[in-house]
XYZ file of C-alpha atoms in Angstrom:
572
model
C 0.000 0.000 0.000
C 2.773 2.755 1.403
C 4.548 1.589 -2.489
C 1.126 2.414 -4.607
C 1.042 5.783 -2.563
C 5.193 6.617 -3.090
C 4.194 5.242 -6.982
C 1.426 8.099 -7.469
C 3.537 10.631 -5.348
C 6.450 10.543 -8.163
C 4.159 10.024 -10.865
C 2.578 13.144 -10.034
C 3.329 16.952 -11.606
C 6.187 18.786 -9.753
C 3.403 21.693 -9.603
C 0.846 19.256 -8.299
C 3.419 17.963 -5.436
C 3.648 21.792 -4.511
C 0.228 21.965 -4.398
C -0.452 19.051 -1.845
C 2.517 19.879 0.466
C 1.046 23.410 0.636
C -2.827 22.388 0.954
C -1.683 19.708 3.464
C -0.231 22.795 6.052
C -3.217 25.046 5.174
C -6.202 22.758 5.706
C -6.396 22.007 9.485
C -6.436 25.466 10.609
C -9.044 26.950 7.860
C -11.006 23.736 9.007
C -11.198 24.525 12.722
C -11.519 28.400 12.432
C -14.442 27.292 9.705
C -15.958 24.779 12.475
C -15.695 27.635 15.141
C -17.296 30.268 12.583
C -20.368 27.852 11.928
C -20.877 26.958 15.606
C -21.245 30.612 16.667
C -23.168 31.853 13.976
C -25.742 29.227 14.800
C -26.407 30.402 18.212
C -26.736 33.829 16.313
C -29.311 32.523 13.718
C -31.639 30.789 16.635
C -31.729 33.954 18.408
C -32.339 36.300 15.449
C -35.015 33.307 15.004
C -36.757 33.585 17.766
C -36.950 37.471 17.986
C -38.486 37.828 14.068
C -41.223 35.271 15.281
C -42.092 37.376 18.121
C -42.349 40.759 15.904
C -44.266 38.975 12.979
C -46.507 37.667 16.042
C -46.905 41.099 17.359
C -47.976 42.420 13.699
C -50.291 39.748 13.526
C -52.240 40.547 16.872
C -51.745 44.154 16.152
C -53.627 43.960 12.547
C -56.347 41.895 14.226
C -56.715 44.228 16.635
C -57.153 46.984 14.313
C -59.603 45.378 12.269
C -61.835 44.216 15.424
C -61.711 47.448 16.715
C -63.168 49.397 13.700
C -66.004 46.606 13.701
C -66.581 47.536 17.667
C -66.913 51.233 16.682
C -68.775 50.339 13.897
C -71.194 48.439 15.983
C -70.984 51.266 18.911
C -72.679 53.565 16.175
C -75.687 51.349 15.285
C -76.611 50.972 19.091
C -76.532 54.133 19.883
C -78.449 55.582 16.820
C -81.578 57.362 18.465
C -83.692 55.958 15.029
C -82.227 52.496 15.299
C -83.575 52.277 19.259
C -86.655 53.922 18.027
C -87.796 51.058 15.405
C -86.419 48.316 18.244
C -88.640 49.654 20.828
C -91.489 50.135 18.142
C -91.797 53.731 19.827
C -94.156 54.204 16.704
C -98.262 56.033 16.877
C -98.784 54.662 13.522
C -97.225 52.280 10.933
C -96.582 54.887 8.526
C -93.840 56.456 10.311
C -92.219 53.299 11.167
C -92.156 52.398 7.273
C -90.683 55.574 6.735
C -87.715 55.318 8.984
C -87.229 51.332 7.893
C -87.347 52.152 4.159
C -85.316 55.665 4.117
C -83.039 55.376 6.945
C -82.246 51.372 7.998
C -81.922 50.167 4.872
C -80.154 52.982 3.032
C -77.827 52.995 6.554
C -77.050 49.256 6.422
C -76.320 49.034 2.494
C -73.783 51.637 2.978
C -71.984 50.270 5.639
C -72.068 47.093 3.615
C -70.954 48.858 0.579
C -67.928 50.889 2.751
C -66.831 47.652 4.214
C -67.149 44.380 1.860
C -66.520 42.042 4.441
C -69.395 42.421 6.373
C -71.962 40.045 4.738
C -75.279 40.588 7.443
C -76.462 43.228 9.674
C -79.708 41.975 11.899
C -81.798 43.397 14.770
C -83.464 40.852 16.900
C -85.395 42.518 19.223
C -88.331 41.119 21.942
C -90.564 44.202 21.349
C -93.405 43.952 18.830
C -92.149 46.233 16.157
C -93.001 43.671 12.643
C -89.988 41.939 10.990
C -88.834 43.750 8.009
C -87.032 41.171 5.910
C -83.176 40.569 7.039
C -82.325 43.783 8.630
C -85.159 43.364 11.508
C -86.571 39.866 12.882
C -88.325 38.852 16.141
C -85.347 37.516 18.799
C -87.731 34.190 18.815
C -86.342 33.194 15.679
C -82.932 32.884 17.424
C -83.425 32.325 20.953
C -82.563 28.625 21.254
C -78.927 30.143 19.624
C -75.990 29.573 21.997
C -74.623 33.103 20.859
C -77.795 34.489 21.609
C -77.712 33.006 25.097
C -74.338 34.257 25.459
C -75.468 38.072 24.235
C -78.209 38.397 26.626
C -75.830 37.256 29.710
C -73.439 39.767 28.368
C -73.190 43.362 30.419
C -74.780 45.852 28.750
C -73.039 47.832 25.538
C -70.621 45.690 25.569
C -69.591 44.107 22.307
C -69.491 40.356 22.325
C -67.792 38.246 19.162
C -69.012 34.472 18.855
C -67.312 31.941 16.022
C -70.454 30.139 14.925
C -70.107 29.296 11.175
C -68.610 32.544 10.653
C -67.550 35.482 12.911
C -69.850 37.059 14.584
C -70.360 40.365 16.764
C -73.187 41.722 19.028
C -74.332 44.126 21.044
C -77.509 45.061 23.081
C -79.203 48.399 22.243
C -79.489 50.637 25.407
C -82.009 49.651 27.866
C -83.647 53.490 28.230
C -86.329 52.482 26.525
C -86.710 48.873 26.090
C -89.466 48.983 28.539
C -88.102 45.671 29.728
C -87.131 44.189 26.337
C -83.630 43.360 25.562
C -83.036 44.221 21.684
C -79.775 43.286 19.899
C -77.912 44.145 16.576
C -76.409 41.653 15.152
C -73.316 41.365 12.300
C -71.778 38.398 10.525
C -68.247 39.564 9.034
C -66.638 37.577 6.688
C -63.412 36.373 8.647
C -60.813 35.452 5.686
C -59.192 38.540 5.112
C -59.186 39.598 8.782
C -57.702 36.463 9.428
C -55.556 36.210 5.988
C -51.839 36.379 7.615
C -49.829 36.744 4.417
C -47.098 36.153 6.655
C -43.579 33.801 7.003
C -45.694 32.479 10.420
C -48.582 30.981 7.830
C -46.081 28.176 7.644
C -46.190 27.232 11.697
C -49.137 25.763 13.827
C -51.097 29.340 14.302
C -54.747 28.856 16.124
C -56.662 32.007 17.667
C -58.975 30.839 20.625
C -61.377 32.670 22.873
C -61.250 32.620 26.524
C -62.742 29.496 27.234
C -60.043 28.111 24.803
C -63.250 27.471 21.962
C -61.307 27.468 18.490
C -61.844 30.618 16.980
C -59.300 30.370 13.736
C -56.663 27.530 12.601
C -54.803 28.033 9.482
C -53.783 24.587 7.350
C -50.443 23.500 9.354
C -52.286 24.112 12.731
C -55.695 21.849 11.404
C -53.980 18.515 11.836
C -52.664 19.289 15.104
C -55.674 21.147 17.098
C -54.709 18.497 19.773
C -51.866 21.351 20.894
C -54.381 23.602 22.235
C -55.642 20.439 24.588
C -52.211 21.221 26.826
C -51.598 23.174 28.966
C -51.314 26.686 27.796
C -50.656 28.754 30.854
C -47.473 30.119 30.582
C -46.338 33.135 29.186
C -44.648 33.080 25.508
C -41.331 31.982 25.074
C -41.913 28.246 26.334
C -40.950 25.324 25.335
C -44.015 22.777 24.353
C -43.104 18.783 24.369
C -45.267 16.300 21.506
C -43.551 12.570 21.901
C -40.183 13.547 19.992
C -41.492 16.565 18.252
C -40.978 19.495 20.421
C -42.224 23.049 19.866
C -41.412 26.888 20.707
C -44.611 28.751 21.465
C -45.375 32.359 20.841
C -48.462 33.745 22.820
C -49.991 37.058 21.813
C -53.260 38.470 23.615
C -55.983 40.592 21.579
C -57.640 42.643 24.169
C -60.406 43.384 21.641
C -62.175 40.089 22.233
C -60.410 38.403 24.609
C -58.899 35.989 22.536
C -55.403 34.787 22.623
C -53.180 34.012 19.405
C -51.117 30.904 19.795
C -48.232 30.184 17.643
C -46.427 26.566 17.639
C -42.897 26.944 15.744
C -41.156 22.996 15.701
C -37.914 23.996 17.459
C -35.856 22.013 13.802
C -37.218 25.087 12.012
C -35.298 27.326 14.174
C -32.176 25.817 12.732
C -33.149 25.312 9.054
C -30.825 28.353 8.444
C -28.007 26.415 9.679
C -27.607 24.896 5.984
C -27.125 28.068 4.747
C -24.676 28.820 7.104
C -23.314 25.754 6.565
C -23.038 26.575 2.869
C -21.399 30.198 3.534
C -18.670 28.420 5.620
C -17.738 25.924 3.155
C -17.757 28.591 0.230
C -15.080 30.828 2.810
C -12.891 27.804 3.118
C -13.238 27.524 -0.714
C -12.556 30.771 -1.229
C -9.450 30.784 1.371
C -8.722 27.411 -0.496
C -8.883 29.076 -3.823
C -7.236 31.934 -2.808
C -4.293 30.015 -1.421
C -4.046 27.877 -4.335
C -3.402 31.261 -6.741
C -0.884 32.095 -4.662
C 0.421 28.105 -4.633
C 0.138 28.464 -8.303
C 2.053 31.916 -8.411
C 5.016 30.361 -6.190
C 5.159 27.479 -8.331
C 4.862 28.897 -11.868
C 7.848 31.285 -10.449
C 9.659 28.319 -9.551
C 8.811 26.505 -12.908
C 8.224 29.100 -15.440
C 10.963 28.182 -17.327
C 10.542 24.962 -17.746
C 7.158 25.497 -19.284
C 8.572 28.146 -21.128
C 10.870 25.404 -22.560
C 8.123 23.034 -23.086
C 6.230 25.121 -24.493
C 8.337 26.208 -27.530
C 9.280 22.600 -27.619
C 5.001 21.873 -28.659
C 5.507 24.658 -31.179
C 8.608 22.635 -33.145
C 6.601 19.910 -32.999
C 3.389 21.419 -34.272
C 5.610 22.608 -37.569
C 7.412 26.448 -36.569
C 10.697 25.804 -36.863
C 11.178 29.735 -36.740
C 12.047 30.169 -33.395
C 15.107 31.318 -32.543
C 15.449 29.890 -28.378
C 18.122 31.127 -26.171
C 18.843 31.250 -22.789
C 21.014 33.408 -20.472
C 20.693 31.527 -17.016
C 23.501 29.357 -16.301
C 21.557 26.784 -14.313
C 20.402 23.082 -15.536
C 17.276 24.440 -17.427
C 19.407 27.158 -18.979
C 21.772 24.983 -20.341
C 19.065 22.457 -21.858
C 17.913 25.341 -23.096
C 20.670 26.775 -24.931
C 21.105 22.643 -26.250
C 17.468 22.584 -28.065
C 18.040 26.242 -29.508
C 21.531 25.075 -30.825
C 19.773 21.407 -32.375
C 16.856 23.434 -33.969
C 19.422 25.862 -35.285
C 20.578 22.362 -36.985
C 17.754 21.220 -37.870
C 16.872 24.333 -39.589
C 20.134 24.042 -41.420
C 19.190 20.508 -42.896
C 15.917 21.794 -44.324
C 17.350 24.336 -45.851
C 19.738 22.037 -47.747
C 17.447 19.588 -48.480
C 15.029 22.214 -49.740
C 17.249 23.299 -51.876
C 18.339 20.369 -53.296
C 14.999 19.349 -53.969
C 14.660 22.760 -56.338
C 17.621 22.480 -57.921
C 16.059 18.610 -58.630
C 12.642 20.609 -60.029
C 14.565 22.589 -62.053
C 16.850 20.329 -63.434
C 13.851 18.430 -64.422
C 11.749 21.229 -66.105
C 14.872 22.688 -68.146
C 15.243 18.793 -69.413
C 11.474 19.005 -70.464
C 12.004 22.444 -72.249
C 14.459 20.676 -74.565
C 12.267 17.881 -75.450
C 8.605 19.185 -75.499
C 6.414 17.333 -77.030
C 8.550 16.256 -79.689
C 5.926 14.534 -81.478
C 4.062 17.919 -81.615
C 7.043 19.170 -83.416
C 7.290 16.440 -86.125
C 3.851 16.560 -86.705
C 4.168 20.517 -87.388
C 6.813 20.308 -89.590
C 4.965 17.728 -91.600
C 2.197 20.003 -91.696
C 4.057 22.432 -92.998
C 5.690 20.279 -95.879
C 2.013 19.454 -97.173
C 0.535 22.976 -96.894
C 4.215 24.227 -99.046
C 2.943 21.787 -101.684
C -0.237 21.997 -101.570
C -0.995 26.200 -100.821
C 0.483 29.526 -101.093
C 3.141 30.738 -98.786
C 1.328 33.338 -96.753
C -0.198 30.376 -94.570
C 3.166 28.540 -94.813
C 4.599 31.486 -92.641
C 2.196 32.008 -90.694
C 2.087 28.651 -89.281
C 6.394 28.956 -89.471
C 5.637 32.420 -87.515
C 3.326 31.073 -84.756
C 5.710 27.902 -84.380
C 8.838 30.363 -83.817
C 6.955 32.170 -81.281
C 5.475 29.286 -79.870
C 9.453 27.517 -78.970
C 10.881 31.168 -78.145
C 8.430 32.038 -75.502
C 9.009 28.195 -74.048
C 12.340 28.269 -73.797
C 12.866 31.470 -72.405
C 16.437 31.224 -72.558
C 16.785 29.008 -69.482
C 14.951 31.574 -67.354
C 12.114 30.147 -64.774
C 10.064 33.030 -64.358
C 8.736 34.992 -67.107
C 6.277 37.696 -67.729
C 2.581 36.829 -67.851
C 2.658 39.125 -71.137
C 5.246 35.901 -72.862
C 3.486 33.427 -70.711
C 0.148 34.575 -72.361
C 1.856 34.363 -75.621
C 3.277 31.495 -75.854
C -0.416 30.029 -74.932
C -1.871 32.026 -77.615
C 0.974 30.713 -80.689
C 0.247 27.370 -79.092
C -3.749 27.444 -79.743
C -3.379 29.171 -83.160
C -1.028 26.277 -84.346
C -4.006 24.205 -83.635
C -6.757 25.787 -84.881
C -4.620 25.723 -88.111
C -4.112 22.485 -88.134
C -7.053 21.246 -87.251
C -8.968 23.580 -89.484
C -10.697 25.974 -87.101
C -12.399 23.407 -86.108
C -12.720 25.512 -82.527
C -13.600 28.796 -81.675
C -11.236 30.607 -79.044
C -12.352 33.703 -76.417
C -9.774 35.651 -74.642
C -10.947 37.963 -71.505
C -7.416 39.343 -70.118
C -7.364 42.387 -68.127
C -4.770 44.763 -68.746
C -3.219 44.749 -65.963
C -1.950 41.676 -65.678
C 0.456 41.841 -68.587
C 3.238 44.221 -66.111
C 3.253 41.160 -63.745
C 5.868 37.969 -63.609
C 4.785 34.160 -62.583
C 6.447 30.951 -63.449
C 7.496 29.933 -67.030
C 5.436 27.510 -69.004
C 2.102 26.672 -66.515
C -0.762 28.221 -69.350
C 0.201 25.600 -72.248
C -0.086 22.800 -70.394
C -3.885 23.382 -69.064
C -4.608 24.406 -72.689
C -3.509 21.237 -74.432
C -5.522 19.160 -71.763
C -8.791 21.528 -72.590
C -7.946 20.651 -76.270
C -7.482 17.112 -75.739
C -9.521 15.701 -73.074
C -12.629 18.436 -73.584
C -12.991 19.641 -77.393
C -12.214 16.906 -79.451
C -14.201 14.600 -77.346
C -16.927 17.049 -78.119
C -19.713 15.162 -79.362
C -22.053 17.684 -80.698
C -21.889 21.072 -81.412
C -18.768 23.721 -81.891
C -16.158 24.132 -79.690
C -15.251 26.497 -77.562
C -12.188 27.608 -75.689
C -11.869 30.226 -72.897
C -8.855 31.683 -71.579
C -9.201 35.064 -68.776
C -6.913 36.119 -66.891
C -7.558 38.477 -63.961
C -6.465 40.211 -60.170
C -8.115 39.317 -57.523
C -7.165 40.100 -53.811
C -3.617 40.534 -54.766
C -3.264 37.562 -56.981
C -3.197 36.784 -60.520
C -6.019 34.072 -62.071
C -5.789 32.578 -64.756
C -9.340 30.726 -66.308
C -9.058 27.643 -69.099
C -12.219 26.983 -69.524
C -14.049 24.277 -72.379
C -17.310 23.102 -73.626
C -16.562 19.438 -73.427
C -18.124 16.521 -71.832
C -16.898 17.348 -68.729
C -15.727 14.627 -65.965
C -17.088 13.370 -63.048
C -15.762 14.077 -59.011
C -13.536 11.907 -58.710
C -11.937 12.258 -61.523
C -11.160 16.041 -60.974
C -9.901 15.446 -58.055
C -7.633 12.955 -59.196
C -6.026 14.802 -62.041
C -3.989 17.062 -59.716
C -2.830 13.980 -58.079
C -1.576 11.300 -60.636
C 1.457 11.974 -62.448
C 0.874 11.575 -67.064
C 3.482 11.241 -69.458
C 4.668 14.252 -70.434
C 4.696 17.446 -68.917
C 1.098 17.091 -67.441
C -1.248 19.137 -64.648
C 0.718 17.733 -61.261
C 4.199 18.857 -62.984
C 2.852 22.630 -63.073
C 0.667 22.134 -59.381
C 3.856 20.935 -57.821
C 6.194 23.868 -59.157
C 3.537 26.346 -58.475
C 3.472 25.440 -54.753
C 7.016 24.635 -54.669
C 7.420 28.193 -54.998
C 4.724 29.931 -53.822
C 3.333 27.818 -50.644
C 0.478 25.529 -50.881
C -2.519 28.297 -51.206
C -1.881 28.432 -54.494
C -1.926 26.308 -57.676
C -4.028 24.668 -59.701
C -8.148 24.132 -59.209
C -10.438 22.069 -61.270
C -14.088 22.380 -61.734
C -16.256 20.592 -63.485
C -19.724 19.256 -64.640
C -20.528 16.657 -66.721
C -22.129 17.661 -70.050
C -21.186 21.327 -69.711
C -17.435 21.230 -69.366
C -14.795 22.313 -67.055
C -13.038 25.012 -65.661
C -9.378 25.050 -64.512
C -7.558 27.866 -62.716
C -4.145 28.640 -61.729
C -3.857 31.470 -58.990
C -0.767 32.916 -58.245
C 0.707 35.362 -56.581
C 0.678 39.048 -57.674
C 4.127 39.446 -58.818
C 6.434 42.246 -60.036
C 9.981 41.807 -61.759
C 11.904 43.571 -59.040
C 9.769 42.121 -56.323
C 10.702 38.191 -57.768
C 14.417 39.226 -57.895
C 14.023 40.585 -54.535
């Protein structure tokens, strides 16, 4: 075991081995302080805790109060109306009156304070006298008096506002007794309790029940409806205690609303307290990250100082081997790393020095070759000239005779060129052009022939003898196997983006794919299309050369691009 772990230690990354000797001293410390940090911010968390579910209780209770008050007020101005005791006590000498008030003031007065407040869905007064009911608004106290509220109301002390939970929140209140004449009369409102009990609040998520004084459930939001059995304990103490379930234990808050009498409970489980511990949690292991991170920049500072060098090295060693064999490397430490070093820059200064040589050789080679081929082009073309020229002596007058002679001197002094590898495109051109006209003559004019050359290309230099070639192979392998219809060759020659193009295009059959991308690639007898692709990257760099397109049944294009050249800038 000890020899795996020494086996991974020295197959490991000098920088790496830094690295763990470094982490290895740092880690125990940032782990304990971390450890302390979490521990003590805990403690702060519960307390914070605790104190934001007392306020939020406090707004709760406050907000209720609020709202119960404006209903006591609101009930407070019905009782002592002097017209609402009036109709109660049926203080009336005729019916007509009493109509009056009931139809333009209690029912105008009691759809207004509906309309002001939308929660309150019924006001009622149930009185003993024997003023007649007048639809919802007033109804004989016999209709309710086997009620448990109503029970409640009349034990009640006088104008004092009493609030019942009987399928809906409700709140009465006994008109004044100076002149019941021994009737007790009562007003009566049902509220709508969901928005006064709607706590939009981060306590909707705990146990929260509001009870009355006799401990009757007056309100229990969802998490508190599965666990009524709470208010069953005893509830005595102040807030702030601790309340036991079996192994579920709970923090209650305890808030009294004088209004009514009723007390809001509030049962937190004492693991919600903490559930703000994972955050913590997560803020203390991102600090040791970022101490851990922070350390290892400076790790990876220290060791890159200690080491830059040798990745420097490395580095331009991945560049040699990736092709750029430019680089000049030197060094002027005279440690081990400058001295291996100063060793690669002195072999790549070498190896430079064989490429050079054997890239030369390989051009002398190339030209060696073409000047051979200049002396023996196509000598078959040149017998069957001069044969052609023999028969035309005999058989026509001289003017064609030297025309064809003409063409045929042009033709060999613009190929030979007097030894020269570069020429002007003005000869180059020329020579192409005596070349096709000995052709057409002999075969006739069997072909016609379209030249597009821009002007400008004439003052510019490329290599000697690449037109002729990609003309005779138009001729060849594209016109004469014509099948129908007149031939046609195309020759343009233009700039574009600093280089010089040259088009051969012909009507032929065309070829398939394959085949033109094969042509570049397989050597022919004679001085064929890969001769002239090879010498034109040879010398210019593999961008250029030759391209071949081509569809079958409407011939094929080929184009030489080369570079833009001047004669002082080829010398140069």
């Amino acid at each position: 075991m000890r020899r795996e772990r020494l086996w991974l230690f020295d197959r490991m990354r000098f920088k790496h081995k830094l690295f763990v000797s470094y982490l290895t001293v740092i880690i125990i410390p940032i782990l304990v302080l971390g450890l302390y940090a979490y521990h003590q911010s805990k403690q702060m968390l519960e307390y914070q805790a605790l104190q934001g579910i007392e306020k939020n209780a406090g707004t709760i209770t406050e907000s209720i109060e609020k709202s119960l008050e404006r209903y006591n007020h609101t009930i407070q101005s019905i009782i002592y109306n002097a017209t609402f005791e009036k109709i109660v006590t049926n203080d009336y000498i005729d019916l007509v009156n009493l109509s009056r008030d009931l139809n333009g003031y209690l029912m105008p007065y009691f759809n207004m304070m509906k309309n002001m407040d939308q929660n309150i869905e019924q006001i009622t007064f149930y009185t003993q006298s024997s003023v007649p009911e007048y639809g919802d608004a007033l109804l004989s106290a016999s209709r309710v008096s086997e009620e448990r509220w109503y029970h409640d109301a009349l034990l009640a002390a006088p104008n004092r506002n009493q609030w019942f939970f009987d399928d809906g929140l409700i709140v009465t209140a006994q008109f004044p007794n100076f002149y019941t004449k021994g009737n007790t009369n009562l007003v009566y409102m049902r509220i709508n309790s969901k928005d006064l009990f709607n706590l939009s609040n981060t306590l909707q998520d705990n146990a929260i029940f509001i009870a009355d004084e006799n401990q009757r459930l007056i309100y229990a939001n969802p998490n508190a409806k599965r666990r009524q059995y709470l208010l069953s304990g005893d509830l005595s103490n102040e807030g702030g205690s601790m309340i036991r379930d079996g192994q579920t234990s709970f923090f209650l808050v305890k808030k009294e609303i004088q209004q009514t009498n009723w007390t809001f409970y509030c049962f937190v489980p004492t693991k919600k307290l903490t559930e703000g511990a994972g955050s913590i949690i997560r803020v203390t292991l991102g600090l040791i990250l970022i101490c851990i991170a922070a350390l290892l920049v400076i790790i990876y500072i220290f060791s890159r100082t200690m080491i830059r060098r040798i990745y420097a090295l490395n580095s331009m060693m991945k560049r040699v081997e990736m092709g750029d064999l430019s680089l000049r490397v030197a060094s002027t430490s005279r440690d081990e790393i400058g001295e291996m070093t100063n060793r690669f820059g002195r072999m790549l200064i070498r190896l430079n020095e064989l490429i050079d040589e054997s890239y030369r050789s390989k051009i002398v080679q190339k030209e060696a070759e073409l000047r051979a081929l200049q002396w023996q082009i196509n000598p078959h073309f040149l017998y069957n000239t001069l044969s052609f020229i023999n028969w035309q002596a005999i058989k026509s007058d001289s003017h064609e005779i030297s025309h064809v002679v003409t063409s045929l001197s042009k033709f060999y002094r613009t190929a030979l060129n007097r030894g020269n590898n570069i020429t002007s495109v003005r000869d180059e051109l020329e020579n192409m052009k005596s070349y096709v006209e000995i052709i057409q003559i002999m075969r006739d004019y069997s072909f016609d022939v379209e030249y597009e050359i821009e002007e400008a290309v004439y003052v510019c230099h490329t290599i000697h003898l690449i037109l002729q070639p990609l003309v005779e192979n138009a001729i060849l392998h594209g016109i004469d196997q014509k099948e129908a219809g007149r031939g046609l060759l195309t020759v343009r020659a233009r700039i574009c983006d600093n280089a010089i193009a040259f088009d051969v295009e012909d009507n032929g059959p065309g070829m398939p794919p394959d085949t033109a991308e094969r042509i570049l690639t397989v050597y022919s007898t004679g001085y064929g299309l890969k001769n002239v692709n090879d010498r034109i990257q040879l010398l210019y760099g593999p961008e250029y050369g030759i391209s071949v397109s081509s569809q079958l049944g409407q011939g094929t294009i080929m184009t030489i691009t080369v570079p833009q050249y001047h004669q002082n800038t080829m010398d140069g």
